[in-house]
mmCIF file of C-alpha atoms in Angstrom:
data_model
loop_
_atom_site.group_PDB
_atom_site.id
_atom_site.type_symbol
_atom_site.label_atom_id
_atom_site.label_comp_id
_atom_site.label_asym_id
_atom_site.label_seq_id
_atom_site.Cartn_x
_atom_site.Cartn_y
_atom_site.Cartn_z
ATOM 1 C CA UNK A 1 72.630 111.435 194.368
ATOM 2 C CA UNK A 2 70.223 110.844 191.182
ATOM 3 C CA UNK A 3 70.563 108.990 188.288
ATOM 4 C CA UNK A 4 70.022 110.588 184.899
ATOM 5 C CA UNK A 5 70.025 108.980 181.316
ATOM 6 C CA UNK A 6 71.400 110.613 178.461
ATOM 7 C CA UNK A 7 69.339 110.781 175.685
ATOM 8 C CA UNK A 8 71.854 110.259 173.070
ATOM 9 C CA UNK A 9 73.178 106.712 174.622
ATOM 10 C CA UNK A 10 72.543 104.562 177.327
ATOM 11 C CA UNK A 11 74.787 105.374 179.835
ATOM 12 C CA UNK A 12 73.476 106.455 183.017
ATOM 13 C CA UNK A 13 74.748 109.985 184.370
ATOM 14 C CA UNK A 14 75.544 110.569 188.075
ATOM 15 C CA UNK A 15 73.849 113.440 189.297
ATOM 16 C CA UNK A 16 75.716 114.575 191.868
ATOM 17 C CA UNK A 17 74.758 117.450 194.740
ATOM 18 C CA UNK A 18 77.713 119.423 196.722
ATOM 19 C CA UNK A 19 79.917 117.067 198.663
ATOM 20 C CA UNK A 20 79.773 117.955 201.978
ATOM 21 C CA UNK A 21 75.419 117.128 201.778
ATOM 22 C CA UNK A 22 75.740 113.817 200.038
ATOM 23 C CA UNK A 23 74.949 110.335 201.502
ATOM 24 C CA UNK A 24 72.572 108.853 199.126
ATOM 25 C CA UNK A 25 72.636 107.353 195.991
ATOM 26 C CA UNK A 26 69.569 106.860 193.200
ATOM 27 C CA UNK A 27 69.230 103.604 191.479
ATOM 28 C CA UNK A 28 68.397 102.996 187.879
ATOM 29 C CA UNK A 29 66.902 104.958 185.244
ATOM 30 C CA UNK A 30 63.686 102.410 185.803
ATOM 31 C CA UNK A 31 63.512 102.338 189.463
ATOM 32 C CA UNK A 32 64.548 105.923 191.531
ATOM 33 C CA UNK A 33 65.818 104.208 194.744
ATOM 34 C CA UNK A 34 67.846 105.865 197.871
ATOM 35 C CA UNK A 35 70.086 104.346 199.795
ATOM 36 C CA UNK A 36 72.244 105.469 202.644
ATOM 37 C CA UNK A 37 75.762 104.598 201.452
ATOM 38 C CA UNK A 38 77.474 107.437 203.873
ATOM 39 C CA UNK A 39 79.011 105.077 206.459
ATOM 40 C CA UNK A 40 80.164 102.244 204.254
ATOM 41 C CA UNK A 41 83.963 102.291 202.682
ATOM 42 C CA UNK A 42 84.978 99.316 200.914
ATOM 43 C CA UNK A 43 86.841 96.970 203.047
ATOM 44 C CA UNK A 44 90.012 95.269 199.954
ATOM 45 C CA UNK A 45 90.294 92.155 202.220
ATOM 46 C CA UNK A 46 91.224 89.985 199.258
ATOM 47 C CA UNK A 47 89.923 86.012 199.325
ATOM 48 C CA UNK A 48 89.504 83.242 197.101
ATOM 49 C CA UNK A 49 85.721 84.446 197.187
ATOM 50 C CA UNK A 50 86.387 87.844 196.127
ATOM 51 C CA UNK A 51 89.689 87.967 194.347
ATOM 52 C CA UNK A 52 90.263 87.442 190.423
ATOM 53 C CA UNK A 53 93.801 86.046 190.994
ATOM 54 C CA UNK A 54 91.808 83.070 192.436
ATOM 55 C CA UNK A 55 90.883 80.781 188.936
ATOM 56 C CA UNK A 56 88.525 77.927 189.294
ATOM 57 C CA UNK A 57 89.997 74.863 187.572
ATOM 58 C CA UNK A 58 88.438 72.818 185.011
ATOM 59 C CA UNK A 59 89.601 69.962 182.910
ATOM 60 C CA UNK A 60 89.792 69.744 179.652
ATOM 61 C CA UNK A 61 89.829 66.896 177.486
ATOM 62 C CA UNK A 62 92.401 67.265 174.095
ATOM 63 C CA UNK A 63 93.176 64.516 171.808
ATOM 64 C CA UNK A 64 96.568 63.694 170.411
ATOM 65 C CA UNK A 65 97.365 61.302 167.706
ATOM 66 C CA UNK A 66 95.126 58.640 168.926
ATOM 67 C CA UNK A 67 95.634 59.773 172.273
ATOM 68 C CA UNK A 68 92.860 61.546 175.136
ATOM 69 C CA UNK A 69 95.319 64.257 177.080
ATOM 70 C CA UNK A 70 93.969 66.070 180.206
ATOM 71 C CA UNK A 71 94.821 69.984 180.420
ATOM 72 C CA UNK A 72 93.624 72.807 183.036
ATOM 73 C CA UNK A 73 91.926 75.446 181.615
ATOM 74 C CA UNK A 74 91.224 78.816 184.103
ATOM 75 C CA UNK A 75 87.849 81.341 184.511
ATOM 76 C CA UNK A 76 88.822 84.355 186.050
ATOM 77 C CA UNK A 77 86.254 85.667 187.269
ATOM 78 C CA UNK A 78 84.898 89.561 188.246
ATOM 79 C CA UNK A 79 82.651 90.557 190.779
ATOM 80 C CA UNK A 80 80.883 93.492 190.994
ATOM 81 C CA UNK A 81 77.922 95.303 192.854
ATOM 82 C CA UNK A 82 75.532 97.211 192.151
ATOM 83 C CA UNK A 83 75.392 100.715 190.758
ATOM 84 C CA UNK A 84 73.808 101.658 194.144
ATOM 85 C CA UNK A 85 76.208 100.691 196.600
ATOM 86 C CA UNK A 86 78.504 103.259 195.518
ATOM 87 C CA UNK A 87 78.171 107.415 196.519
ATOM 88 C CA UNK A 88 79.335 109.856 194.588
ATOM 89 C CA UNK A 89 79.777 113.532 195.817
ATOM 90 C CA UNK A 90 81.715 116.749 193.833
ATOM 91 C CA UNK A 91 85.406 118.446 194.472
ATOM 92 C CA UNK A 92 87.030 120.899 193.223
ATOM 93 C CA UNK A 93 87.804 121.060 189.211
ATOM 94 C CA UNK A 94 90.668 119.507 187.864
ATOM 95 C CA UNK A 95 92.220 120.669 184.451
ATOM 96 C CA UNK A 96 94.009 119.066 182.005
ATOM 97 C CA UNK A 97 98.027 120.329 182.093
ATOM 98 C CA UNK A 98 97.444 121.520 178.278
ATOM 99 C CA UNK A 99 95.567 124.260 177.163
ATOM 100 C CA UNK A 100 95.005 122.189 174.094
ATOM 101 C CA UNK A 101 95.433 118.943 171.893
ATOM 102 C CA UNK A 102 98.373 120.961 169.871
ATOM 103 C CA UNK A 103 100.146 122.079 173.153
ATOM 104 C CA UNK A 104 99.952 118.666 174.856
ATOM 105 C CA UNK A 105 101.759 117.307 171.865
ATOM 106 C CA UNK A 106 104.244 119.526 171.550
ATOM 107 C CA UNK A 107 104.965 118.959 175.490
ATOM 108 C CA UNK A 108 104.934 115.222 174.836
ATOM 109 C CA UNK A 109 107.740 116.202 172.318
ATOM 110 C CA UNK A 110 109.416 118.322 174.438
ATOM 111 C CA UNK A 111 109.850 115.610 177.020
ATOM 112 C CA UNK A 112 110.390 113.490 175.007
ATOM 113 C CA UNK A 113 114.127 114.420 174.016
ATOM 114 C CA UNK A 114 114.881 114.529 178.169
ATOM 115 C CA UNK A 115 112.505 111.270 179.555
ATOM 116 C CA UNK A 116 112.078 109.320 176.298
ATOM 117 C CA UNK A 117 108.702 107.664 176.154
ATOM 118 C CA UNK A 118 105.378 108.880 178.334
ATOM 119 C CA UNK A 119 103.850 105.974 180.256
ATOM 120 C CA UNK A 120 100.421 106.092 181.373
ATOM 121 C CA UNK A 121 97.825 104.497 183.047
ATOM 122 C CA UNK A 122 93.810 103.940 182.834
ATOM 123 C CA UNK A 123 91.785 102.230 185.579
ATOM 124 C CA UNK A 124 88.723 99.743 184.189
ATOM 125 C CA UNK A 125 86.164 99.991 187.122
ATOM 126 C CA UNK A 126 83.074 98.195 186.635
ATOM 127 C CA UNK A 127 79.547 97.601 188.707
ATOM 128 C CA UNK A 128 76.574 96.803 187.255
ATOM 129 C CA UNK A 129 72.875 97.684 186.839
ATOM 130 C CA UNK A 130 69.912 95.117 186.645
ATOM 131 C CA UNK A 131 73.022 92.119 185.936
ATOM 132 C CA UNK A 132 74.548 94.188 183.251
ATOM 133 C CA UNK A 133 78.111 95.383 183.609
ATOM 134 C CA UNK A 134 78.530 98.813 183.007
ATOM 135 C CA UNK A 135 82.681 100.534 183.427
ATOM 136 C CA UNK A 136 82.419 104.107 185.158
ATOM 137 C CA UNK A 137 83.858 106.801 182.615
ATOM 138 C CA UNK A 138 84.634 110.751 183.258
ATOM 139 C CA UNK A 139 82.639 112.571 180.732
ATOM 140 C CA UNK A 140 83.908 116.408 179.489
ATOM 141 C CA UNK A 141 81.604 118.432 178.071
ATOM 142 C CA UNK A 142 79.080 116.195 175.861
ATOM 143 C CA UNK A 143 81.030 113.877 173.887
ATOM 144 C CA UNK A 144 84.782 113.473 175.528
ATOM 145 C CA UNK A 145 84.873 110.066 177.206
ATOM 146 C CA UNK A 146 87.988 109.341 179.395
ATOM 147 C CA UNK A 147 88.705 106.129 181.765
ATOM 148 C CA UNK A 148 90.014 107.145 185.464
ATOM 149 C CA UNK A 149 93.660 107.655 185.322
ATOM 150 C CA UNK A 150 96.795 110.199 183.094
ATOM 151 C CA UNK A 151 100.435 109.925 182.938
ATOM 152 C CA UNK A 152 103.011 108.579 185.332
ATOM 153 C CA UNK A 153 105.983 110.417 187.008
ATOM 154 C CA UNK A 154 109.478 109.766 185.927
ATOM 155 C CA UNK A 155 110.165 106.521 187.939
ATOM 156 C CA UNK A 156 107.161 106.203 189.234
ATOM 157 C CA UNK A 157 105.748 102.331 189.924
ATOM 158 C CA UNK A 158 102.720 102.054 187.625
ATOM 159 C CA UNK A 159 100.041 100.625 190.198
ATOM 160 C CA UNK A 160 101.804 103.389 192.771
ATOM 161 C CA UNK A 161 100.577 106.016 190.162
ATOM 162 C CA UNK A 162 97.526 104.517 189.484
ATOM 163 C CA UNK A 163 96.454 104.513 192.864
ATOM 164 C CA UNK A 164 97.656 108.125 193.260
ATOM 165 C CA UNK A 165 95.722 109.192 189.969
ATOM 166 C CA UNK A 166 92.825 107.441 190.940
ATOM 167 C CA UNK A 167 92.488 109.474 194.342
ATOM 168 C CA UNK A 168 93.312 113.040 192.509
ATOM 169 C CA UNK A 169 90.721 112.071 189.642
ATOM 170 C CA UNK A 170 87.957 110.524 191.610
ATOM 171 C CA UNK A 171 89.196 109.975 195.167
ATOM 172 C CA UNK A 172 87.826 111.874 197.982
ATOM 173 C CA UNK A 173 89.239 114.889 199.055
ATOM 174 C CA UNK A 174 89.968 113.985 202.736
ATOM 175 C CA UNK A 175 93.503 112.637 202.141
ATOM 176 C CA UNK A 176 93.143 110.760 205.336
ATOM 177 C CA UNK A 177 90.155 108.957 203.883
ATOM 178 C CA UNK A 178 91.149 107.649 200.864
ATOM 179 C CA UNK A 179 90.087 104.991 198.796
ATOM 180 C CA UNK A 180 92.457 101.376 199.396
ATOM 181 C CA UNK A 181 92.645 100.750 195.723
ATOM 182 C CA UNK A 182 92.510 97.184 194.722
ATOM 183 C CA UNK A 183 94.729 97.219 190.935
ATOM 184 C CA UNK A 184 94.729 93.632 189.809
ATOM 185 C CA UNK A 185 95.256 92.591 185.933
ATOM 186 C CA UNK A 186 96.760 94.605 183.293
ATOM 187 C CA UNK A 187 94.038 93.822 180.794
ATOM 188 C CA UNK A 188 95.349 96.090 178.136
ATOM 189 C CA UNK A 189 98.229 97.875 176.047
ATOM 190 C CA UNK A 190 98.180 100.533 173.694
ATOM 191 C CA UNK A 191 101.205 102.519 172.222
ATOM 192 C CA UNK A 192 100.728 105.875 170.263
ATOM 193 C CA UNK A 193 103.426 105.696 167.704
ATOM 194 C CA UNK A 194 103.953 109.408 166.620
ATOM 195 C CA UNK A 195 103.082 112.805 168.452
ATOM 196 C CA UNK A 196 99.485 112.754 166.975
ATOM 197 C CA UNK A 197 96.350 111.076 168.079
ATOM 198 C CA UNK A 198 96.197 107.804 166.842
ATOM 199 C CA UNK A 199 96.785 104.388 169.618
ATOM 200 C CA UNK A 200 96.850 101.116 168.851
ATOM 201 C CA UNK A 201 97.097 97.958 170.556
ATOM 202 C CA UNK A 202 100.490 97.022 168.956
ATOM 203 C CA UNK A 203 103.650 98.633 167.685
ATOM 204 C CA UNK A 204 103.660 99.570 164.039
ATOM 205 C CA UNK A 205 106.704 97.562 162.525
ATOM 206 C CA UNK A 206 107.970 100.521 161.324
ATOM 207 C CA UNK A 207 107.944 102.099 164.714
ATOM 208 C CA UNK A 208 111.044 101.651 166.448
ATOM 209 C CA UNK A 209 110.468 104.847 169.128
ATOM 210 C CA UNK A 210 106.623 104.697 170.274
ATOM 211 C CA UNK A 211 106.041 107.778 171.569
ATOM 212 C CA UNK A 212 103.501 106.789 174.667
ATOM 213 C CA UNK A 213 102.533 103.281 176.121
ATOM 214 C CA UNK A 214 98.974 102.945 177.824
ATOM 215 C CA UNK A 215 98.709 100.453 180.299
ATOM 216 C CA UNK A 216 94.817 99.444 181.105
ATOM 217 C CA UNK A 217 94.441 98.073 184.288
ATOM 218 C CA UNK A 218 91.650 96.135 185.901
ATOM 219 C CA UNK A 219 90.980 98.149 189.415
ATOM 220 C CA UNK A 220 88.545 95.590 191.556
ATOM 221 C CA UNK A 221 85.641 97.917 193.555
ATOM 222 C CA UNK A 222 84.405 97.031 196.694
ATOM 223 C CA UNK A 223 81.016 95.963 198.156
ATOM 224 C CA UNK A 224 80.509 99.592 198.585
ATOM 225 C CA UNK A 225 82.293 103.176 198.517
ATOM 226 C CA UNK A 226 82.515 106.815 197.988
ATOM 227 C CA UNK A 227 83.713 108.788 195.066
ATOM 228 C CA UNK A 228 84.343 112.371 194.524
ATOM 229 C CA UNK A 229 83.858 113.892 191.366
ATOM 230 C CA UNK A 230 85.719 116.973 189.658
ATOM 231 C CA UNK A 231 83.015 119.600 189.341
ATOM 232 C CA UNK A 232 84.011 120.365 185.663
ATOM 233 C CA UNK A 233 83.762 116.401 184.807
ATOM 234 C CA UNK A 234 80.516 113.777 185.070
ATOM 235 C CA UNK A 235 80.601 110.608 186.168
ATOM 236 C CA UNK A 236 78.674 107.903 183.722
ATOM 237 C CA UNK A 237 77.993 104.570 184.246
ATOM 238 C CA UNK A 238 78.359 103.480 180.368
ATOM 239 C CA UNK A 239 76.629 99.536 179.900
ATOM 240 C CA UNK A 240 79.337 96.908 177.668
ATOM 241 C CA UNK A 241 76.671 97.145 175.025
ATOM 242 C CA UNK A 242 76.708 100.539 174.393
ATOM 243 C CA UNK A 243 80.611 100.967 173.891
ATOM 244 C CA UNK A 244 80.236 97.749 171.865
ATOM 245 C CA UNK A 245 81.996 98.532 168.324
ATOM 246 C CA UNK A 246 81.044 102.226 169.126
ATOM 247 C CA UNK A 247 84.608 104.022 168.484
ATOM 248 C CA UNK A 248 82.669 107.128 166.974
ATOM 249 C CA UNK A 249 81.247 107.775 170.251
ATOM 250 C CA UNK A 250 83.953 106.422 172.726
ATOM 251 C CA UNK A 251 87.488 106.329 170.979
ATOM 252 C CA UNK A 252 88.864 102.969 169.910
ATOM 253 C CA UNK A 253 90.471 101.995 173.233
ATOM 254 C CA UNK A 254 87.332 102.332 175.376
ATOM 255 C CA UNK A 255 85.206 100.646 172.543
ATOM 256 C CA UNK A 256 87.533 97.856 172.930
ATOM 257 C CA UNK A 257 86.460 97.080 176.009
ATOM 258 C CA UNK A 258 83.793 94.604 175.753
ATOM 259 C CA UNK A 259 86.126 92.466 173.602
ATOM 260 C CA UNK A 260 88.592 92.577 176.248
ATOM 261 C CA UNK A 261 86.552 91.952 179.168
ATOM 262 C CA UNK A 262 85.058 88.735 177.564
ATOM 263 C CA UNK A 263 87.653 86.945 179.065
ATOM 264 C CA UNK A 264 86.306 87.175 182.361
ATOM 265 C CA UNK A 265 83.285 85.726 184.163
ATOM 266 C CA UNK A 266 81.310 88.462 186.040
ATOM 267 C CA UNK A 267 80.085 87.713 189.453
ATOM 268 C CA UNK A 268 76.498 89.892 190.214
ATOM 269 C CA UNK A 269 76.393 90.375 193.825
#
């Protein structure tokens, strides 16, 4: 695989060959490096070393009245690898249930009458480049940025779906080699209050009925691992600073990101 910068941003592209040929992966726009990633799949053995349910303590001095109190603050931390460690080959296309924007709301409506509100769910996936985190985004034609993920089933357990969208979206297309998933924090929520295109992370106070709920989740990579890409998608790495206070270019949810990942402490490995 190659790495490719677009000239309108600074997101790096994945270049991808066919499938069956790729092993390799290119590093940085800076620094064209191969590596041999074909034999590595991420082993989700979670420990305290490599697990963000696993806080580091620190105290906390607060004063009261006069008084000094002692409370336990938490730093959740992130790791992530680099950009490198990962291989990313092509699959078949995938497209979108709805012909169009107008016909996927008026099947959101439809449904709506029978299974009330749609629930869906977006993975966060992050690695970085030269100690800068960048979140991996599927890119449709030249300015349609998605996160990993779409709607659930009827009664279908929301890291269950996740998982399943995550291997139909960008999983590999051996179903016996799959990718073990690691879905920890839900790090976001967004509602979309009418059958239109506006989300926001609240309900409207005059919105008794929310239409869809979007559930973010954080999904924790592994040292290393393969990916398989939708031939009529791309696969970009985008860096926090570009999707900084850049709805225009990325939507207001994944523009939000930065904000909501500030919470964390990322761990370069």
């Amino acid at each position: 695989m190659s790495v490719g910068t677009n000239s309108t941003n600074n997101s790096t592209q994945l270049i991808r060959p066919n499938w069956p040929e790729t092993n390799t992966i290119a590093s940085s726009p800076t620094h064209s490096t191969a590596l041999n990633n074909s034999s590595s799949l991420p082993s989700y053995t979670p420990d305290e070393s490599n697990n963000i349910n696993a806080p580091s303590k620190s105290s906390l001095a607060i004063h009261d009245n006069g008084h000094l109190l002692e409370s336990t603050t938490l730093e959740r931390t992130i790791q992530t690898y680099p950009l490198t460690n990962y291989t990313f080959g092509t699959k078949d296309p995938l497209y979108e249930r709805d012909s169009s924007v107008q016909a996927r709301f008026q099947r959101m409506r439809e449904e709506f009458t029978t299974l009330g509100i749609r629930r869906s769910v977006e993975a966060v996936l992050l690695v970085h480049e030269h100690n800068l985190p960048h979140i991996l985004l599927l890119q449709l034609g030249t300015t349609f940025f998605k996160l990993p993920g779409g709607e659930l089933n009827p009664g279908e357990d929301p890291t269950e779906g996740l998982k399943r969208l995550l291997n139909e979206t960008i999983g590999r297309p051996e179903s016996s080699e799959q990718n073990n998933w690691l879905v920890e924090d839900v790090i976001g929520n967004w509602w979309r209050p009418n059958f239109e295109a506006p989300r926001y992370p609240y309900i409207p106070a005059h919105i008794t009925k929310p239409k869809e709920h979007i559930r973010l989740y954080l999904v924790q990579l592994g040292e290393s691992a393969m990916f398989a890409v939708p031939r009529n998608y791309k696969l970009v790495a985008a860096p926090l600073f570009e999707l900084y206070d850049n709805a225009s270019g990325y939507g207001p949810i994944i523009s939000s990101l930065p904000q909501t990942l500030s919470r964390f402490n990322f761990i370069y490995n």
